[in-house]
PDB file of C-alpha atoms in Angstrom:
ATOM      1  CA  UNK A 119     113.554 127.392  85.518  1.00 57.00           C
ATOM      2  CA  UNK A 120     110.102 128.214  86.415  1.00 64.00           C
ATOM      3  CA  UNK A 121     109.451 130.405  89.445  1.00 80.00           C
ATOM      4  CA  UNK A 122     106.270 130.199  91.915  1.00 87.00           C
ATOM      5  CA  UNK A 123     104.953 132.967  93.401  1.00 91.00           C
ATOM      6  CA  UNK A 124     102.814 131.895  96.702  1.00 93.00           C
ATOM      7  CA  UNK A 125     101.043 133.503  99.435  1.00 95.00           C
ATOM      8  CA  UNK A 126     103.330 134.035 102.361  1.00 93.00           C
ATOM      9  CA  UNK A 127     100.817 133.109 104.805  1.00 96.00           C
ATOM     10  CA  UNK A 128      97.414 131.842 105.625  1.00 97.00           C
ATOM     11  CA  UNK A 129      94.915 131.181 108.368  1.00 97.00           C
ATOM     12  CA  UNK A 130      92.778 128.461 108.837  1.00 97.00           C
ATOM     13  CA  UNK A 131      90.111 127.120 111.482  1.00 97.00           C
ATOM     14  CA  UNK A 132      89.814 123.388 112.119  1.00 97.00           C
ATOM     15  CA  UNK A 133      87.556 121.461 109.984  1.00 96.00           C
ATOM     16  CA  UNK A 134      87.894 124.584 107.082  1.00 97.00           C
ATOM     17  CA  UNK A 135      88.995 123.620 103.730  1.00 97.00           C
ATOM     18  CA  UNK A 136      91.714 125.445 102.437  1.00 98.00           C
ATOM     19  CA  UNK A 137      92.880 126.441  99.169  1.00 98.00           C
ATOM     20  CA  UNK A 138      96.509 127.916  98.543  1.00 97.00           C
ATOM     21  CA  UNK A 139      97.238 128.869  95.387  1.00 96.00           C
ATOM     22  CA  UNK A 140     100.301 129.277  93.109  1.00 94.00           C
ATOM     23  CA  UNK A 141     101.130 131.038  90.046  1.00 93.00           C
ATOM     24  CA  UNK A 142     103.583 129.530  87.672  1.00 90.00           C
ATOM     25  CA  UNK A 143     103.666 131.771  84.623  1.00 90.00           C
ATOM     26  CA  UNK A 144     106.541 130.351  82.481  1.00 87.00           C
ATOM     27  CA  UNK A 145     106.140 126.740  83.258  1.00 88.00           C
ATOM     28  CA  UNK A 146     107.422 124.294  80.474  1.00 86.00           C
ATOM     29  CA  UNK A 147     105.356 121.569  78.319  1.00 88.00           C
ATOM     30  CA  UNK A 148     106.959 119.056  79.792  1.00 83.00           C
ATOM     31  CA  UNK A 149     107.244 120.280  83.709  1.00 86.00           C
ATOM     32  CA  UNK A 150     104.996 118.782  86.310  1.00 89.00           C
ATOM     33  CA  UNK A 151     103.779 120.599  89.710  1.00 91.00           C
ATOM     34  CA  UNK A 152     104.879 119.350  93.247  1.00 91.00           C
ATOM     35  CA  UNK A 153     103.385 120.402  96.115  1.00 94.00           C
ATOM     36  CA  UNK A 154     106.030 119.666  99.600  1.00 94.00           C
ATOM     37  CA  UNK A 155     104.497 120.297 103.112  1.00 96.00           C
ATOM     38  CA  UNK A 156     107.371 121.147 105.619  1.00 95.00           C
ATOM     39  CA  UNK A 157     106.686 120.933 109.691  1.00 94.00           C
ATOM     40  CA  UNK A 158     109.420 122.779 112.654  1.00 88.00           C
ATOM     41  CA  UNK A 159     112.719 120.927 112.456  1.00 85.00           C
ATOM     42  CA  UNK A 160     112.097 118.070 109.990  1.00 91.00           C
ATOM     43  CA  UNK A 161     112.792 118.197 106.161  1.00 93.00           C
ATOM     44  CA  UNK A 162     109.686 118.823 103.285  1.00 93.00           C
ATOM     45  CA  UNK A 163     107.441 115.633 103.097  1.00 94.00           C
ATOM     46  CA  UNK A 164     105.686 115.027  99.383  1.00 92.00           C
ATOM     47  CA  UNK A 165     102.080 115.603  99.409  1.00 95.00           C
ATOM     48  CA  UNK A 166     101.210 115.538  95.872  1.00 95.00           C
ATOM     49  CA  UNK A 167     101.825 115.745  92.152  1.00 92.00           C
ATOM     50  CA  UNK A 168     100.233 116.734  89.066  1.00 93.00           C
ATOM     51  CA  UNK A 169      99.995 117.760  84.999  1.00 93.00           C
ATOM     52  CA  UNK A 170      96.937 119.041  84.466  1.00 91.00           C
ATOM     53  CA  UNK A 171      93.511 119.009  85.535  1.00 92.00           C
ATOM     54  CA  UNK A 172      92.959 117.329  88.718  1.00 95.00           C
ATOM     55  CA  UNK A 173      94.983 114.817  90.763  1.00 95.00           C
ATOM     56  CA  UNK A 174      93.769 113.405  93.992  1.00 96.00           C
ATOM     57  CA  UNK A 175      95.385 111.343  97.312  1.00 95.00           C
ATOM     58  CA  UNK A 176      94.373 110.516 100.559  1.00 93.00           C
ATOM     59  CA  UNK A 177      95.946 113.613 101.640  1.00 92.00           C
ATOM     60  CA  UNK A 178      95.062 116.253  99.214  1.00 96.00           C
ATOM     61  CA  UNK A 179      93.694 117.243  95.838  1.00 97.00           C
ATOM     62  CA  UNK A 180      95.361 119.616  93.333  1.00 97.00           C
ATOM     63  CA  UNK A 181      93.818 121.721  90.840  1.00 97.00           C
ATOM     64  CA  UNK A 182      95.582 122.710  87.821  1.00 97.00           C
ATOM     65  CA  UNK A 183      94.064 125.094  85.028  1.00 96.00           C
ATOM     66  CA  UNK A 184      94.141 124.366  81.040  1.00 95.00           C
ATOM     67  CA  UNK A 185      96.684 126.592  80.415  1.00 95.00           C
ATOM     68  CA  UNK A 186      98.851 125.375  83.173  1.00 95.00           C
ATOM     69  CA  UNK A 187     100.119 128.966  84.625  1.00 94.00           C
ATOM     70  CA  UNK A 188      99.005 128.445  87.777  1.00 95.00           C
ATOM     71  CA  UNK A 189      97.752 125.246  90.657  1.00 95.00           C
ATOM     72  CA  UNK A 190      95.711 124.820  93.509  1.00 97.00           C
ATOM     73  CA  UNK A 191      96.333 122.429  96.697  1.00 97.00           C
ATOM     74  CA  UNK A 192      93.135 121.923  98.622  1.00 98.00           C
ATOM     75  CA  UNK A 193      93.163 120.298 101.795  1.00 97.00           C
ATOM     76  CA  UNK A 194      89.885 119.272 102.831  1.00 94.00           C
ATOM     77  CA  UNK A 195      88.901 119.713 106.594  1.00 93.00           C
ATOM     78  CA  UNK A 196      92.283 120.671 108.231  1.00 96.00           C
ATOM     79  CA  UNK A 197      93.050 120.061 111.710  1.00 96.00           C
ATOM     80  CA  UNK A 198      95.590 121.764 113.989  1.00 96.00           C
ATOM     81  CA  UNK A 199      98.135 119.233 112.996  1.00 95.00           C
ATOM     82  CA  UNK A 200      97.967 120.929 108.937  1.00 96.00           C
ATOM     83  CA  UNK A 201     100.067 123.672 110.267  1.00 97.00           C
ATOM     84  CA  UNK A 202     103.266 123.913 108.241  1.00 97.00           C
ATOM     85  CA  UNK A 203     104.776 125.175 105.399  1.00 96.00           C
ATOM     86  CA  UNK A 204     103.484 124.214 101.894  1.00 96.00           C
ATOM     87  CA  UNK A 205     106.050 124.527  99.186  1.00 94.00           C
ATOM     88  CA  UNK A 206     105.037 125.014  95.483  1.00 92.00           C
ATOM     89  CA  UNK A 207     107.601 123.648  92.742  1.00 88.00           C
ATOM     90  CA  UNK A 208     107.571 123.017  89.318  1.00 86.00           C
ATOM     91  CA  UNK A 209     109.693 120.209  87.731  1.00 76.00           C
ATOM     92  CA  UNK A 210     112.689 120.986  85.846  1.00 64.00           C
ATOM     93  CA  UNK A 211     112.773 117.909  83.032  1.00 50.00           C
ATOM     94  CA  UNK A 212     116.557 119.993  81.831  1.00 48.00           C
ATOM     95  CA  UNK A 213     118.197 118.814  85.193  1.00 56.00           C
ATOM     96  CA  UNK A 214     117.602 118.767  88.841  1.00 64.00           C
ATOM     97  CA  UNK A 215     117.858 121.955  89.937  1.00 67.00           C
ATOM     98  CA  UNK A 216     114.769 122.338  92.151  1.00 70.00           C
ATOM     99  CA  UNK A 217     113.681 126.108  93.202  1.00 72.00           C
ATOM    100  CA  UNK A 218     112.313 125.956  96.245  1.00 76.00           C
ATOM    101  CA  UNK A 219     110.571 129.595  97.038  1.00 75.00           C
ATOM    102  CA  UNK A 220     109.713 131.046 100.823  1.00 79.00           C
ATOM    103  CA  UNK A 221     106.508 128.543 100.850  1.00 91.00           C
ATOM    104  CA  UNK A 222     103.183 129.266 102.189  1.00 95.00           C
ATOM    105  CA  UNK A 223     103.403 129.386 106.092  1.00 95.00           C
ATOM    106  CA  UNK A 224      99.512 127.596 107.459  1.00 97.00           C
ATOM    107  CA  UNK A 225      98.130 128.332 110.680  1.00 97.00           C
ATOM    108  CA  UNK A 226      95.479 126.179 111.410  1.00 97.00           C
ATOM    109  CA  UNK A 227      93.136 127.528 114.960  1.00 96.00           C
ATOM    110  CA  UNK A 228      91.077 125.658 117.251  1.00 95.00           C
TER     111      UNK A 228
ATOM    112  CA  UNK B 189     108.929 103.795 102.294  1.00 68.00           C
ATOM    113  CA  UNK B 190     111.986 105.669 101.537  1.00 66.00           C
ATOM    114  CA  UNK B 191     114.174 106.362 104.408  1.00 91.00           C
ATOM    115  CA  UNK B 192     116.805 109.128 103.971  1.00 95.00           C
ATOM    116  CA  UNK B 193     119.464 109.296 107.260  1.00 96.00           C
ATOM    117  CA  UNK B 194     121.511 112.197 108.184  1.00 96.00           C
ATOM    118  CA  UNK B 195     123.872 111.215 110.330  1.00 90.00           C
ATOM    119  CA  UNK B 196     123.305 114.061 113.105  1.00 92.00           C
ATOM    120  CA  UNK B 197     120.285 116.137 114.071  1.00 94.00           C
ATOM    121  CA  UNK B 198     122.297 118.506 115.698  1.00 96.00           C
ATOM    122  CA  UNK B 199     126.259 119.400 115.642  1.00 96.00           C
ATOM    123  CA  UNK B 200     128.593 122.406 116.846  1.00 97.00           C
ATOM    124  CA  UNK B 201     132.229 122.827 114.975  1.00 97.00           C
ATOM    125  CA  UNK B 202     135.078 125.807 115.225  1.00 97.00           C
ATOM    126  CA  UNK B 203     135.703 128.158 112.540  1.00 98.00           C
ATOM    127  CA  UNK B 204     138.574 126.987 110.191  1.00 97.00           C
ATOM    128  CA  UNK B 205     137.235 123.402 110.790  1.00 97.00           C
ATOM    129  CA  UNK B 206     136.752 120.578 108.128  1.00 97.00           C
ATOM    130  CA  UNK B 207     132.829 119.240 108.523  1.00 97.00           C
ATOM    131  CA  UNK B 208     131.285 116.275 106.971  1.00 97.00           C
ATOM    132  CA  UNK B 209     128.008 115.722 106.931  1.00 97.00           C
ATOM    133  CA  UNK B 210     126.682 112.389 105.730  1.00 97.00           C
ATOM    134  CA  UNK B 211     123.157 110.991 104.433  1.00 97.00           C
ATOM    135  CA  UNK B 212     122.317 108.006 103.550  1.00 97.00           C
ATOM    136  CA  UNK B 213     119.056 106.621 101.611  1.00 96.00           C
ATOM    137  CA  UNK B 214     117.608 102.936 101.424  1.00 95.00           C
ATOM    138  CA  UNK B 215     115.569 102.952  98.123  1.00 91.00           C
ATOM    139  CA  UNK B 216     118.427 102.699  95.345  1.00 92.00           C
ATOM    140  CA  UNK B 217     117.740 106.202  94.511  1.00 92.00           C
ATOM    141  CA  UNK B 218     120.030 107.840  91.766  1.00 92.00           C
ATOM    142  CA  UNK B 219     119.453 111.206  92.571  1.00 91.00           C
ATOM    143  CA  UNK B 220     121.012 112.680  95.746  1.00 93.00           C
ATOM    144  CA  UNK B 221     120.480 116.338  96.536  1.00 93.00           C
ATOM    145  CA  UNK B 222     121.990 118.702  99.595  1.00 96.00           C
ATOM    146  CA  UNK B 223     119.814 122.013 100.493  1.00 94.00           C
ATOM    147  CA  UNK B 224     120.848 124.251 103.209  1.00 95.00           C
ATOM    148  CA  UNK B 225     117.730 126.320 104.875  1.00 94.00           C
ATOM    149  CA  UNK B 226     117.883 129.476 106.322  1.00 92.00           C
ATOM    150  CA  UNK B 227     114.671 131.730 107.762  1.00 86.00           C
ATOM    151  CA  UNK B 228     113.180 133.928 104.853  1.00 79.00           C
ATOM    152  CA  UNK B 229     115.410 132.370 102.108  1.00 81.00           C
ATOM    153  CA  UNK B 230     113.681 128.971 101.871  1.00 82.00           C
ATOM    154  CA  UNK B 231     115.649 125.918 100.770  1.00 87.00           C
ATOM    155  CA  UNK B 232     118.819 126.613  98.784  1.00 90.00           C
ATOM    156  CA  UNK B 233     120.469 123.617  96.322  1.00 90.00           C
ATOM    157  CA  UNK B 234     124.213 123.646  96.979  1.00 95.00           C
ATOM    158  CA  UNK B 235     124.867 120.129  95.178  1.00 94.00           C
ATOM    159  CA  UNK B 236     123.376 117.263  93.716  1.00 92.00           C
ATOM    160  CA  UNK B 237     124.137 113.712  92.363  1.00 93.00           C
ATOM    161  CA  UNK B 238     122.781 111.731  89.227  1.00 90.00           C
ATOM    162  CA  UNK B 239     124.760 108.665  89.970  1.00 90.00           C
ATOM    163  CA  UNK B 240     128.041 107.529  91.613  1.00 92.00           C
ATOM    164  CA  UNK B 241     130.989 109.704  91.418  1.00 87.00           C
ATOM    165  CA  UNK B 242     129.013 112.237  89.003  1.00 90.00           C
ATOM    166  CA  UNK B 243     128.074 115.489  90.909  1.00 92.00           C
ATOM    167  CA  UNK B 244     126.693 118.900  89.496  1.00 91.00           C
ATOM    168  CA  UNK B 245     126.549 122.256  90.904  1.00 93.00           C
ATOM    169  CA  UNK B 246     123.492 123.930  92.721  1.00 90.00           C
ATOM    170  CA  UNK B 247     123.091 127.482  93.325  1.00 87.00           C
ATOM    171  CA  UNK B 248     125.209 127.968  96.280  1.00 93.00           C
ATOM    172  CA  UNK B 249     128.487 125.975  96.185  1.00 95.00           C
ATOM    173  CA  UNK B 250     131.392 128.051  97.091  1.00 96.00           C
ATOM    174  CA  UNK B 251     132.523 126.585 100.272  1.00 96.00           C
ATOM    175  CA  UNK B 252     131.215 123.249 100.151  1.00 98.00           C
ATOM    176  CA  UNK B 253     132.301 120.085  98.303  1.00 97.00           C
ATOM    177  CA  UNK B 254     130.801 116.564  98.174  1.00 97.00           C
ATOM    178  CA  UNK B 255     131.298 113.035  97.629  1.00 97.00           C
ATOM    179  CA  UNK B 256     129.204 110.322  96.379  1.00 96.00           C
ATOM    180  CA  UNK B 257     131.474 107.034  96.550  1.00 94.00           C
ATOM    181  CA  UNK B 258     128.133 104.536  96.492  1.00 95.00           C
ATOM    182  CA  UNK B 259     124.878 104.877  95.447  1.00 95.00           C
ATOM    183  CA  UNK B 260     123.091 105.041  98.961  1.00 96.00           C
ATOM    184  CA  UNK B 261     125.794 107.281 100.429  1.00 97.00           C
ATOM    185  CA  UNK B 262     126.249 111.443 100.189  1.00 97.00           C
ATOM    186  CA  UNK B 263     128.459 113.220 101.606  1.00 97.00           C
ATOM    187  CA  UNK B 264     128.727 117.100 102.314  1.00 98.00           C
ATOM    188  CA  UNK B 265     132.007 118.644 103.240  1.00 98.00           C
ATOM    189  CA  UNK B 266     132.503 121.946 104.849  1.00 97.00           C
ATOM    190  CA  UNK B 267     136.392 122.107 103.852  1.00 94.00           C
ATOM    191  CA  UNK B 268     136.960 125.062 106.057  1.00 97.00           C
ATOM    192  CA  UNK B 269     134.099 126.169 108.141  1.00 97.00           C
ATOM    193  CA  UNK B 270     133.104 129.806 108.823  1.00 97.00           C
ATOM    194  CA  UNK B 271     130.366 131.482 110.761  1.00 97.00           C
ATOM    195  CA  UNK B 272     128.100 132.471 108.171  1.00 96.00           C
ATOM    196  CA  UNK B 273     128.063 128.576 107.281  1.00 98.00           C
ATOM    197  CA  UNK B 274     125.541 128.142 110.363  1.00 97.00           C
ATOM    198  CA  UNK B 275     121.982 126.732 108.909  1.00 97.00           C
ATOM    199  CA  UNK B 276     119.875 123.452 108.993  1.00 96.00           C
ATOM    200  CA  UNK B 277     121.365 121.438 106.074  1.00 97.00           C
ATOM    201  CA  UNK B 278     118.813 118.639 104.137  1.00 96.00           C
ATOM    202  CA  UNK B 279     119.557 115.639 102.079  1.00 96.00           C
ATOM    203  CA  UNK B 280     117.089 114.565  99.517  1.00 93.00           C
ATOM    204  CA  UNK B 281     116.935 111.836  97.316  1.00 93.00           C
ATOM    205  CA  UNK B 282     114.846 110.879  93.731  1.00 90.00           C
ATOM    206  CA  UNK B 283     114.475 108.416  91.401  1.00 88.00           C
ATOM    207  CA  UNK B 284     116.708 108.646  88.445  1.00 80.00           C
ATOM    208  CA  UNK B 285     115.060 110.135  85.143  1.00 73.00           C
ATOM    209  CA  UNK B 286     113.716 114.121  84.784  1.00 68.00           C
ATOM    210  CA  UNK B 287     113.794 115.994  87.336  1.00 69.00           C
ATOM    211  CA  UNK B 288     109.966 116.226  87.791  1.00 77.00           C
ATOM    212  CA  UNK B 289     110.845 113.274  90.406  1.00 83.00           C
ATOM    213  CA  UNK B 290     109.857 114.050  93.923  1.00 86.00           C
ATOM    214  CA  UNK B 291     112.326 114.345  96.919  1.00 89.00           C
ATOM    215  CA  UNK B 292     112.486 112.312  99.655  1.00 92.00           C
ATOM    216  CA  UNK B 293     114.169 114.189 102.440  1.00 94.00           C
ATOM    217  CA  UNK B 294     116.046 113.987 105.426  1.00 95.00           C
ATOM    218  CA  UNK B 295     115.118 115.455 109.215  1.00 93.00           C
ATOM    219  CA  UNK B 296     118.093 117.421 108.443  1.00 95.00           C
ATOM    220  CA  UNK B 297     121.365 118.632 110.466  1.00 96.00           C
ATOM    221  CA  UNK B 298     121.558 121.871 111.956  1.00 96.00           C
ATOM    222  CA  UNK B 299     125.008 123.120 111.961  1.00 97.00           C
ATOM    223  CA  UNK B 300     126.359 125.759 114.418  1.00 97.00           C
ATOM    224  CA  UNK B 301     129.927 126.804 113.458  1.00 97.00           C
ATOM    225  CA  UNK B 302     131.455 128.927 116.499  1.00 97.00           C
TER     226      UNK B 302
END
């Protein structure tokens, strides 16, 4: 299974884009990326999914490198309500064992 | 839009107790997934489900069982409950296929076993 590595945390002011990156160095041909977004007390909510290059949603756009070993989820002008936990994954096409790592934790200031 | 249930937000059970925790999803998913989530160790797979009666090992399993009698319908069992057994337990659910699927999830349960 591929593992993530993610920042831990980041800080944001309102209207800010952020970036959050996450590296994905043994990632299989055939895996795709998912990006989760997780608030207090309720379970991970999709945001968005990708292969390669770049994959865009009224939410959120993703970035993803030729060589795949890494991804980006931008999230244009955040607002206070953008804090949460972002969760990196990386599809296992074996099974459906799913490694979810700590996530990013986003705090988003007035 | 898919709607996973868990059938309580919040519940409290004795040590030495059997616990059943049960989700249910609306979209004729054939994946069905249980995750328990504790502070600094993220989400952790203890089971999941490819279709009815089939079940597979996660990562954490000792202690836990599960049940998967319809489609719609998983089922977590505690079959003897212990302390360390406290945590916020999610159900997901995917569409059958690879596992590059996403996961619908749950508002999850969190269990407090006394």
């Amino acid at each position: 299974l591929a593992k993530t590595t993610q920042p831990i945390s980041m800080d944001s002011y309102e209207g800010q884009e952020v970036n959050i990156t996450c590296s994905h160095n043994n990632i299989a041909t055939n895996d795709y990326i998912t990006w989760y977004q997780q608030f207090p007390s309720q379970g991970p909510r999709f945001i968005i999914q990708g292969y390669k290059t770049k994959v865009t949603n009224e939410v959120a756009s993703l970035f993803i490198p030729a060589d795949r070993k890494s991804s980006t989820l931008s999230l244009p002008r955040v607002s206070l309500s953008d804090t949460a936990v972002y969760y990196c994954l990386v599809g296992n096409t074996g099974g459906f064992k799913t490694i979810f790592g700590a996530g990013t934790r986003l705090f988003v200031k007035a | 839009d898919v709607k996973v249930t868990q059938s309580s937000r919040y519940l409290v059970k004795r040590t030495g107790e059997k616990v059943f925790l049960e989700c249910v999803q609306d979209m004729d998913h054939e994946n069905m997934f249980w995750y328990r989530q504790d502070p600094g160790l993220g989400l952790r797979l203890i089971y999941f489900s490819y279709d009815v009666k089939m079940k597979e090992k996660g990562d954490i399993p000792e202690g836990y069982s599960v049940s998967r009698e319809k489609k719609e319908r998983f089922s977590l069992i505690l079959e003897s409950a212990s302390t360390n057994q406290t945590s916020m337990y999610l159900c997901a659910s995917s569409l059958g296929g690879d596992g590059n699927q996403p996961q619908h999830f749950g508002d999850g349960t969190r269990l407090s076993i006394l």
